[in-house]
Each structure stands twice: as C-alpha cells, then as structure tokens.
mmCIF file of C-alpha atoms and ligand atoms in Angstrom:
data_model
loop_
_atom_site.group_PDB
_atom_site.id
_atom_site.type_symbol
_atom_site.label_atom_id
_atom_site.label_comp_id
_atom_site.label_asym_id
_atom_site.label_seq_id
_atom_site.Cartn_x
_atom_site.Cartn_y
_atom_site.Cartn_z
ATOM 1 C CA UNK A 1 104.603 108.242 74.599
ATOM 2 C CA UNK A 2 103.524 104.554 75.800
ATOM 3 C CA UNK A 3 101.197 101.764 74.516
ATOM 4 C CA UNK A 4 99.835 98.865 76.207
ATOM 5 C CA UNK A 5 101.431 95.444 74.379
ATOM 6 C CA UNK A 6 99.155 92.462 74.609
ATOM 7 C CA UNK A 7 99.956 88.734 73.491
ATOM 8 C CA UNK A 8 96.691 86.625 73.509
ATOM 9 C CA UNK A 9 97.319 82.849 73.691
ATOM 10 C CA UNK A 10 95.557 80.332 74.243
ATOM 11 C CA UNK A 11 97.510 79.604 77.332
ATOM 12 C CA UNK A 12 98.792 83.069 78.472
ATOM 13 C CA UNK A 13 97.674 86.314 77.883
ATOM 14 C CA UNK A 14 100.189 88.341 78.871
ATOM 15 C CA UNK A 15 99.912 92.689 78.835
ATOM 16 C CA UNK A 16 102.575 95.416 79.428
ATOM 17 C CA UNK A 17 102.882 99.171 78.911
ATOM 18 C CA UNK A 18 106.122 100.184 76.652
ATOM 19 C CA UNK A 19 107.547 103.173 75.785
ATOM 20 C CA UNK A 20 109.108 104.504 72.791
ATOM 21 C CA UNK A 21 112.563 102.537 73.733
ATOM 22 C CA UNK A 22 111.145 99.419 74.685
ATOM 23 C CA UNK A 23 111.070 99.673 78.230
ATOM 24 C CA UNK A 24 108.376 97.256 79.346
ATOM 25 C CA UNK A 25 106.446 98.572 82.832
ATOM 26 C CA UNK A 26 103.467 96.846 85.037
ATOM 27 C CA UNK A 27 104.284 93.064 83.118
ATOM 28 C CA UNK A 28 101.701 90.788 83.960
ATOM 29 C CA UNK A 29 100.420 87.610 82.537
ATOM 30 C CA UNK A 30 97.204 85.336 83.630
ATOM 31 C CA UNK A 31 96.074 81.981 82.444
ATOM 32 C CA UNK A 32 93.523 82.612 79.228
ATOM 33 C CA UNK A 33 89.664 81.866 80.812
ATOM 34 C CA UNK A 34 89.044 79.597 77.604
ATOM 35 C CA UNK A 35 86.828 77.138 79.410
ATOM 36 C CA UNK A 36 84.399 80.177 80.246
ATOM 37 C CA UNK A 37 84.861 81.527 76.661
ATOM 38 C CA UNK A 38 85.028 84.249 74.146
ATOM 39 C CA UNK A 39 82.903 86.767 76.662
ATOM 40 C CA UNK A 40 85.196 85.959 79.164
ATOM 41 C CA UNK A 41 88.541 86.207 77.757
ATOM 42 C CA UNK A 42 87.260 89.640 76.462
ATOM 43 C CA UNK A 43 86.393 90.976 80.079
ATOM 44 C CA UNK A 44 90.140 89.105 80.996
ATOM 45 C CA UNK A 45 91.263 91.441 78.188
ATOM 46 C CA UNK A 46 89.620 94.417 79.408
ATOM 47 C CA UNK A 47 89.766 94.265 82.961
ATOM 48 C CA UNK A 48 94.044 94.276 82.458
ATOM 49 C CA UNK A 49 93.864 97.099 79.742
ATOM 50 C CA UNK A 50 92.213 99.032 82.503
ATOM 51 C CA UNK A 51 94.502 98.158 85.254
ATOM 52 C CA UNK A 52 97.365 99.132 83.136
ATOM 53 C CA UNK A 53 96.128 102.617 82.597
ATOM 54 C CA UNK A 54 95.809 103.761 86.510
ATOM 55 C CA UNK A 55 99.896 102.722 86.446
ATOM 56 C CA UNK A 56 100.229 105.206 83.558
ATOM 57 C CA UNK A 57 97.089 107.375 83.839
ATOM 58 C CA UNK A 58 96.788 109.944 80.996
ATOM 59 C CA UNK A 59 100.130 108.611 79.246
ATOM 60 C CA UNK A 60 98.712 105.530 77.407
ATOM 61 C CA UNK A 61 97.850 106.565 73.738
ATOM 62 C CA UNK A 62 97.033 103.388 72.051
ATOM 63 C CA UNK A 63 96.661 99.384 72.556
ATOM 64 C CA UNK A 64 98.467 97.083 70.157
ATOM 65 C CA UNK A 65 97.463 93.309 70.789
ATOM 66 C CA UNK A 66 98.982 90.328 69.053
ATOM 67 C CA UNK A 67 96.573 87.206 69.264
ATOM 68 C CA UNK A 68 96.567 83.493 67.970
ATOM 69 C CA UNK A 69 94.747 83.179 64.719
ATOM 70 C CA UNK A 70 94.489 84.696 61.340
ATOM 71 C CA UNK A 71 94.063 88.267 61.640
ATOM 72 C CA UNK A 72 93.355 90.914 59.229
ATOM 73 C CA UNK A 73 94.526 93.632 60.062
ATOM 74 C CA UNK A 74 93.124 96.200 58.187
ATOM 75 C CA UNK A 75 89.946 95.126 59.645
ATOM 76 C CA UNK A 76 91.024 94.436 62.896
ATOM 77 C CA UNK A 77 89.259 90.853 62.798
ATOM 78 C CA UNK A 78 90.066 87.215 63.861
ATOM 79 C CA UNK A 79 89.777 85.857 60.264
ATOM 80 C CA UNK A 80 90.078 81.972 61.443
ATOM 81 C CA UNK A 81 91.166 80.560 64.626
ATOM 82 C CA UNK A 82 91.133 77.065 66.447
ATOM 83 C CA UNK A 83 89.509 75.610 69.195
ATOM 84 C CA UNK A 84 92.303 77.068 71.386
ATOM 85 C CA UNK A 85 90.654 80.421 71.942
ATOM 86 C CA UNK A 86 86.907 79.432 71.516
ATOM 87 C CA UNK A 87 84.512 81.614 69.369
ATOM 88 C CA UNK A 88 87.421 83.971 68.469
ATOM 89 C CA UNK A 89 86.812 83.320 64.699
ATOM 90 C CA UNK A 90 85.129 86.320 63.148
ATOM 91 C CA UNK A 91 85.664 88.332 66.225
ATOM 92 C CA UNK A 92 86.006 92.433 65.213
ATOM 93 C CA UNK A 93 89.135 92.471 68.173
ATOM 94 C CA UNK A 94 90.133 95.968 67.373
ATOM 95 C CA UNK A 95 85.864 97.436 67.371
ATOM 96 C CA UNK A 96 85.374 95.535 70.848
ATOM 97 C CA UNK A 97 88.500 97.043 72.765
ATOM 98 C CA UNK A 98 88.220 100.424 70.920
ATOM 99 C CA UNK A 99 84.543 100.565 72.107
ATOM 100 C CA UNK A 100 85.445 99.695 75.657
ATOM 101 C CA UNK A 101 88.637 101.764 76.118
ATOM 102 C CA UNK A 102 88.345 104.629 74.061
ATOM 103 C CA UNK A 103 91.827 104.476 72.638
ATOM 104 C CA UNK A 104 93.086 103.338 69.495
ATOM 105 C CA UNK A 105 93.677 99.564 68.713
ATOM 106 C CA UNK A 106 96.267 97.991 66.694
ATOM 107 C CA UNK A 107 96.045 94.111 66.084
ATOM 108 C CA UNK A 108 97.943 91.410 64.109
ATOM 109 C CA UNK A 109 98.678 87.447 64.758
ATOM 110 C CA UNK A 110 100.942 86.814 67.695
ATOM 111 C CA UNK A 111 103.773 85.205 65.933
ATOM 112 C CA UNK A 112 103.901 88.459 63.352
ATOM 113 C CA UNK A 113 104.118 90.495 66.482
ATOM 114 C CA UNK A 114 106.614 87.978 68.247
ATOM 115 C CA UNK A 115 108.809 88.699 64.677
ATOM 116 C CA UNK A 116 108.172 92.832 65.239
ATOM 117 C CA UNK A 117 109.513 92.620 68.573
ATOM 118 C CA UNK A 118 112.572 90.442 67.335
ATOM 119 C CA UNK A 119 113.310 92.783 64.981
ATOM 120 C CA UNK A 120 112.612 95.542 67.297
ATOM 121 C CA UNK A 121 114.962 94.751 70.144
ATOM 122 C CA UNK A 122 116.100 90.815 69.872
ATOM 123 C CA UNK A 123 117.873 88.599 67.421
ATOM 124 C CA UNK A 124 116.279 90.713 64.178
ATOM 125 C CA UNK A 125 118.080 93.830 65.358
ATOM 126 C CA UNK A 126 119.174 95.488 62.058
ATOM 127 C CA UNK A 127 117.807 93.191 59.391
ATOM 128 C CA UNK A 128 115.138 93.891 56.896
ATOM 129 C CA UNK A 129 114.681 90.606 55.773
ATOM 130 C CA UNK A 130 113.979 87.946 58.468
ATOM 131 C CA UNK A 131 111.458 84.595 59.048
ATOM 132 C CA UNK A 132 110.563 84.588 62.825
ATOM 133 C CA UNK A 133 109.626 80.192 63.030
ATOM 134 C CA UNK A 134 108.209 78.969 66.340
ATOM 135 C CA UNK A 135 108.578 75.779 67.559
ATOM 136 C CA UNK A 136 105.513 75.296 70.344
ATOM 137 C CA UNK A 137 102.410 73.267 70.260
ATOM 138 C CA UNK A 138 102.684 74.213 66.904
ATOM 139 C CA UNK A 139 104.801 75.581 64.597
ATOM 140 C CA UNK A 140 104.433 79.474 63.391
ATOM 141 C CA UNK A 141 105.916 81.719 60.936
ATOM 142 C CA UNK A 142 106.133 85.273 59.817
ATOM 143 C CA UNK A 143 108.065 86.805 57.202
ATOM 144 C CA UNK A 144 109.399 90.503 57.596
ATOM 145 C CA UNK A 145 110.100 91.486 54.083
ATOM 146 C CA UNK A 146 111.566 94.944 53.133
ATOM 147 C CA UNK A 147 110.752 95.924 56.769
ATOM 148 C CA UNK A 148 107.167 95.239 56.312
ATOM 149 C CA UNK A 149 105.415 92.299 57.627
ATOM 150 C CA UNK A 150 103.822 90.052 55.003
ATOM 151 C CA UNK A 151 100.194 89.046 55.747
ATOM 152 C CA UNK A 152 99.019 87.841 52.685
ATOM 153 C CA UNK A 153 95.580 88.750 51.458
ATOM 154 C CA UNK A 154 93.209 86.337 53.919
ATOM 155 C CA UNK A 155 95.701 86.711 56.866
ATOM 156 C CA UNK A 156 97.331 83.212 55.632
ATOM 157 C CA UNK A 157 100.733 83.807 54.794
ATOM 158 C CA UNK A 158 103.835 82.314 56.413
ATOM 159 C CA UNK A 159 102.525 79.146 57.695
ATOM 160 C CA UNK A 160 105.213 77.700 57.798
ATOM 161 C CA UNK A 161 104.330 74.737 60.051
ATOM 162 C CA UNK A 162 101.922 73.474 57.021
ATOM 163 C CA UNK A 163 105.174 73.073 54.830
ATOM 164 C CA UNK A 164 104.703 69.282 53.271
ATOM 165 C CA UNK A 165 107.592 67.531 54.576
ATOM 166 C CA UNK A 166 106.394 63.734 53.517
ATOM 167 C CA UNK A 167 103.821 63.076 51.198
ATOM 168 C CA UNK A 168 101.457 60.594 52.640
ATOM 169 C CA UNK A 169 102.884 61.420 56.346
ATOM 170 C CA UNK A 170 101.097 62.031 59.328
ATOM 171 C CA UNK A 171 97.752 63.654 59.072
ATOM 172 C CA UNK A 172 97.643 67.238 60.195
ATOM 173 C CA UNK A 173 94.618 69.167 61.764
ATOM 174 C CA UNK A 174 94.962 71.300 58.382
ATOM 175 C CA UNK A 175 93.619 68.526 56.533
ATOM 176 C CA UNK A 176 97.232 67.676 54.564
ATOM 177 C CA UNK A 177 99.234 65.607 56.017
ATOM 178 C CA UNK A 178 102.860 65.366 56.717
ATOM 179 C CA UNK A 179 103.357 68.605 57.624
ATOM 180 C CA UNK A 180 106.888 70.108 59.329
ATOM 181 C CA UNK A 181 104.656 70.990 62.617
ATOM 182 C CA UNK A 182 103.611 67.157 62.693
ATOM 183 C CA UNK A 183 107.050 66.787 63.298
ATOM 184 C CA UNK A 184 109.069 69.254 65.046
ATOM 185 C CA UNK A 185 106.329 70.917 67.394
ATOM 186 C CA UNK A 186 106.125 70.008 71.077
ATOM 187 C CA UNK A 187 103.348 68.271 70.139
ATOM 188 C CA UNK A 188 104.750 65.893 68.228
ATOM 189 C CA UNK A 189 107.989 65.306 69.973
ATOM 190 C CA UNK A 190 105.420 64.104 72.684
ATOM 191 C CA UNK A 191 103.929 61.985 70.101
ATOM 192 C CA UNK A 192 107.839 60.525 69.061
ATOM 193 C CA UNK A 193 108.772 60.093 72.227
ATOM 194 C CA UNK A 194 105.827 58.056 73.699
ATOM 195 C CA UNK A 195 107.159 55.740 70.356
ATOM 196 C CA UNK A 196 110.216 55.558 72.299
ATOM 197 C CA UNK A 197 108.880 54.321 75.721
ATOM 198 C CA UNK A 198 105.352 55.347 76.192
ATOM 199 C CA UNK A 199 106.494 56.594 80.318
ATOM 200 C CA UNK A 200 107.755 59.636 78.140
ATOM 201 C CA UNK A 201 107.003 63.369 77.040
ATOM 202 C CA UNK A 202 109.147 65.428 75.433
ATOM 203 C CA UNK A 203 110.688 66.253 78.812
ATOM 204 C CA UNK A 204 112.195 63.468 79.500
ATOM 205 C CA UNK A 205 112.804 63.035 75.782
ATOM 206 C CA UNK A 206 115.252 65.873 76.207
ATOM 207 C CA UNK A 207 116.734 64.598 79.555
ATOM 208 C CA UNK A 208 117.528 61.233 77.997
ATOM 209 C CA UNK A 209 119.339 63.243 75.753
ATOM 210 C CA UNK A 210 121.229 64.829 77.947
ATOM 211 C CA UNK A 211 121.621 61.369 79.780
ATOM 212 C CA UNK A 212 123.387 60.497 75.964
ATOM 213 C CA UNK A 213 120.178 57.520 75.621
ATOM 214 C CA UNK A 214 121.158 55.925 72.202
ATOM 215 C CA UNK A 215 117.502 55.491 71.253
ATOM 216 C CA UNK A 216 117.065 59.552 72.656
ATOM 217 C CA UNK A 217 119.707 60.864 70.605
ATOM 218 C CA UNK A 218 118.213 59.077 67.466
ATOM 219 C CA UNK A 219 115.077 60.556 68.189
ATOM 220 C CA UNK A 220 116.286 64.239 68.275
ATOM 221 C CA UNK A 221 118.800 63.727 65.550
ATOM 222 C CA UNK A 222 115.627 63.304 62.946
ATOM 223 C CA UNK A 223 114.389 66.345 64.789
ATOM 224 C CA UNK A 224 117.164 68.489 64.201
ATOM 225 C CA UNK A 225 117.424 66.931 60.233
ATOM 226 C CA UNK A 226 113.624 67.341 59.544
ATOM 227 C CA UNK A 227 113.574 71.142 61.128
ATOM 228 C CA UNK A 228 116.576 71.979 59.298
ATOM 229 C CA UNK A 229 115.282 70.485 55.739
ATOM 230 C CA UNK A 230 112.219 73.100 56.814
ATOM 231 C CA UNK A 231 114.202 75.525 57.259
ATOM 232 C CA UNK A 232 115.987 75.229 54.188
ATOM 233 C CA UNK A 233 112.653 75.346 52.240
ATOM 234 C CA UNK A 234 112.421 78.355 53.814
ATOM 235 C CA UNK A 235 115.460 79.625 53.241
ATOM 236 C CA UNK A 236 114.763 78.485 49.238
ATOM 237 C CA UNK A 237 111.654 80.123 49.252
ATOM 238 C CA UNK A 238 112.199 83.666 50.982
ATOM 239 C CA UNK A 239 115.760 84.419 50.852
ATOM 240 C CA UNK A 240 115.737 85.882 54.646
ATOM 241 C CA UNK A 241 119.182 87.369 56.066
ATOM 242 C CA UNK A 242 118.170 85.717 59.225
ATOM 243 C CA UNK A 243 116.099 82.764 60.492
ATOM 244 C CA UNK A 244 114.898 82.938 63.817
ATOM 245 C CA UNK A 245 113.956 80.444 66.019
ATOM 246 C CA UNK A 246 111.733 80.810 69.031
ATOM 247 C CA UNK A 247 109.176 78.993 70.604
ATOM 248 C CA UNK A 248 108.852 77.434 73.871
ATOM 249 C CA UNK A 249 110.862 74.303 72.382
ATOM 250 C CA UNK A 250 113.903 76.688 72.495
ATOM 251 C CA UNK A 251 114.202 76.306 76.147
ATOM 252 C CA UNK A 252 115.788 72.781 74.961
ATOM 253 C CA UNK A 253 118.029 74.566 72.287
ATOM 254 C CA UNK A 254 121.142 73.951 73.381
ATOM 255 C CA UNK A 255 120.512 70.051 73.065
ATOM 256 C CA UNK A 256 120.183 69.645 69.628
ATOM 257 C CA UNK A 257 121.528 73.487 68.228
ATOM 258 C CA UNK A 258 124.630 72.107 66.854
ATOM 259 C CA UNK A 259 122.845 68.881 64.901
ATOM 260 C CA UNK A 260 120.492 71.565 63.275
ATOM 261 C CA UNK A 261 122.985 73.702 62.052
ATOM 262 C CA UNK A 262 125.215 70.777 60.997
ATOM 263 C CA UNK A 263 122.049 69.472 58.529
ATOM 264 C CA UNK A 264 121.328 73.147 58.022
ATOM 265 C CA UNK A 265 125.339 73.570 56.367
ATOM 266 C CA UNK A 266 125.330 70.018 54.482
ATOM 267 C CA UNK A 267 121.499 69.851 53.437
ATOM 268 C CA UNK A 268 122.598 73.055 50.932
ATOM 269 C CA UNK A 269 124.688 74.967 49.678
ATOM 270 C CA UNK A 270 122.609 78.363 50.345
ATOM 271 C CA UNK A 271 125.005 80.171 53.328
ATOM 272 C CA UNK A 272 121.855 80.204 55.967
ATOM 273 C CA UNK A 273 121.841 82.418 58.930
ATOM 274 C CA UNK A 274 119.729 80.504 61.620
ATOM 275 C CA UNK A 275 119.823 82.350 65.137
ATOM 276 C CA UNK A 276 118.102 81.874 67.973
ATOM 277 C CA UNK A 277 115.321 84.325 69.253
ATOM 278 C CA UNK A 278 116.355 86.282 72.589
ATOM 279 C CA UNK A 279 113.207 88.096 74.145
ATOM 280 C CA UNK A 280 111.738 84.652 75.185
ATOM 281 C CA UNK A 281 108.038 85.388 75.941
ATOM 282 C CA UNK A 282 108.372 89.216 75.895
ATOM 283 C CA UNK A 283 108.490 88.882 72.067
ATOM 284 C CA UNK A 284 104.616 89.581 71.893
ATOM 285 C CA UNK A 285 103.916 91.958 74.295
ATOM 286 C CA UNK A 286 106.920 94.379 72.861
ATOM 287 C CA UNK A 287 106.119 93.568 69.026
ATOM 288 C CA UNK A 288 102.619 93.551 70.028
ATOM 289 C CA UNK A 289 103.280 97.492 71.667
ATOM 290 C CA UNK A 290 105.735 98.520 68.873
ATOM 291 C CA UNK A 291 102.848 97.659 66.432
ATOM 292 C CA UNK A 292 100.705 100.291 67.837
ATOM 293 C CA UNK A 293 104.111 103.187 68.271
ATOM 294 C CA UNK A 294 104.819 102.815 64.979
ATOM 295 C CA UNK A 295 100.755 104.082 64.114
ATOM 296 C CA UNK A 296 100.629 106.713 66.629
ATOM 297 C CA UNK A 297 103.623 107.655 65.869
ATOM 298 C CA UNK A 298 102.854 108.086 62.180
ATOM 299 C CA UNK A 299 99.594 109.519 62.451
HETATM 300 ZN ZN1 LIG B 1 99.303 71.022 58.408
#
C-alpha cells in the first residue's frame, strides 16, 4: 500500500509517495507560490498530487500532508497561520484536496508530522515519549506522548518557541516577549550577530566560530546556554525519553553540540536525553505519509 507525504512550508513544499516501510519514491520539492497566494499554492498542491499518481497509478490510497500552522485535525482545517502561507487561516485543507483527488486526506502541523517521521524511522526510533524542537526561522515543537501526538484542543499545544525565557525581553510576533524563539531561531541569531558586526548573518556567525572569533564564540555560547535552559523547561515540563533537535539550524550542530549538552548536564540534575534529528528535510514528507498509513491502515 502507498500514500503520497506532503510537507507545506512556507518556503518548500516538498511531496513523495511512501510505502508501508518507508521507502520514499518520485521526491520532489518546489519553491511555495506565496506571492501569487492561497489559490495558487493549492493548484501547486494539486498539480504534484496528480503527478505523483501516474508514477504509482492505481496504488496510491490516501494523501497525508503536514503544513505550517495550527491545524485541527479532526476537522482537517488551518486553525491559525502567519503571513508565511497567505490566506491559509481557516482553510478546510483536507475538504479541498479530498474534493479534487478523490482519495482520502490526512492533515496535521508540519513539525507534528516532522516528530511522526522521527519516531517512525529517525532519532525517535523506539520511544514513546519524545519532544521533536526545531530550530529554523522559528522555533517548533511537538510532543509524542504515549505514542500519540498531543494537539491540544485549538491545535496550540507544544509551542515551544513561545516558552518565556526573560521577562521584559525581546518582543515576539506572539505578542509576549522574550520568548526562547527570539533567541535561538535563525532569525534571531541573524539579529545577534548583526550586534556583533552588522557585515554578518548567522552564516558567517557560525564561520567565525569555526575561525575560534572571541566575540563569535561568546555569541554562540549564550546560544547553546539559553537553548539548553529551554530545553530543560521542557524536559521539567514533559518528562520526554528523548529530545530531538532538528531544524535547519542543525546543519551548524556540530559547532556548538558539545556547549549545549554541557549547560544541558550542569543547568539540572534531571538525566536529559537530547539527540539530534537524522531524516533532515525528509522528516515531513515521511511523518506526513505515515500519518495517512496508519488511517488506512486502521480503517
Ligand atoms: Zn513568542
């Protein structure tokens, strides 16, 4: 039996058919039409659904699709979403591609289907109990407890980049300020480095880190202490076997790894289990497509 896995960004969207073991077939991702808008990152959606099933015809049996946003799921609708992925908000996702395709639809937020693929066939192999946190242009969360992901009843829970890490700290598009994402997202290690010497991004953040810059290595040592005092809340709060971290900011991992895990052992005295994520930007696509096995599979 195979599924079509879809991870809608508000970069990327990226599709794939799977099968029961995870093998991933016909990958392809293209840049999200956002300037020309809700219609047209539906068509985007639609037009690669349908190029998908002439790879596989008659062997696709259902569409799951991870996407950026709050989602409920039972309804199959974009509860809230940003500017990123214009006029998704109160989009029915799952009534729109049903209609068009004819084939069942299975939809959830794309960092809850990043944390199903983890624990499908990457670093949450084998564990019940895990927090999937990614560092990006944001930072996202989702919480596998029991073996079931945790939603929350409005689509709202594990946002864990809206932690409070300083009262009174740098406002936050969620209208608190001093939240963990205003810190250790992409975004804002832009934002810190242009402190350092305003020529910078977080690229060359990270190479002047690598280059051993004094003012570099300061910079990504409060990184590494402020994720990890996150991450302990986290741990505090939820009790996970595992933390995962993924996120395009992994790419930079092995730069600052060792200083998170060194705050991570003397911030507490909790035993926390902080791993990095391994299917990179597949996460979606395959949690995305085991979201939709495990229904047709049931049903
Ligand atoms: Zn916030």
């Amino acid at each position: 039996m195979d599924v079509i896995g879809m991870d809608i960004g508000g970069t990327n969207i990226k599709a794939g058919i799977a099968d029961s073991k995870g093998q991933l077939f016909g990958e392809v991702s293209v840049p999200t039409p956002v300037k020309e808008g809700k219609e047209a990152i539906i068509a985007c959606m639609k037009k690669l659904i349908e190029e998908l099933r002439v790879l596989r015809p008659e062997m696709i049996s259902a569409i799951g699709i991870g996407s950026a946003g709050r989602i409920d799921t039972s309804a199959g609708r974009v509860v809230y979403a940003t500017d990123n992925l214009p006029g998704w908000m109160g989009t029915n996702l799952r009534e729109v591609i049903e209609e068009a395709c004819s084939l069942p639809v299975f939809i959830d937020n794309d960092v809850n289907a990043a944390a199903w693929g983890e624990g499908w066939l990457g670093a949450a192999q084998g564990s019940s109990h895990y927090v999937l946190v990614t560092l990006g242009t944001g930072v996202g969360g989702a919480l596998v407890h029991n073996g079931q992901l945790i939603n929350g009843p409005r689509g709202g829970a594990g946002e864990v980049g809206h932690l409070i890490l300083y009262p009174r700290g740098t406002p936050c598009n969620c209208g608190q300020a001093g939240c963990l994402e205003q810190y250790v997202s992409g975004t804002a290690l832009n934002r810190l480095a242009r402190t350092v010497n305003s020529d910078w991004n977080s690229y060359d953040l990270m190479k002047q880190v690598a280059a051993a810059d004094p003012r570099a290595i300061e910079l990504i040592d409060r990184f590494a202490e402020e994720l990890a005092t996150g991450l302990i809340s986290i741990q505090n709060i939820y009790d996970p076997e595992r933390i995962i971290i993924g996120g395009g900011l992994m790419e930079t991992h092995p730069l600052w790894w060792d200083r998170l895990a060194s705050y991570a052992v003397s911030g507490t005295l909790v035993n926390m289990h902080i791993v990095p994520a391994q299917l990179g930007n597949r996460a979606g696509i395959l949690g995305a497509a085991r979201l939709a096995l495990d229904h047709v599979t049931v049903s």
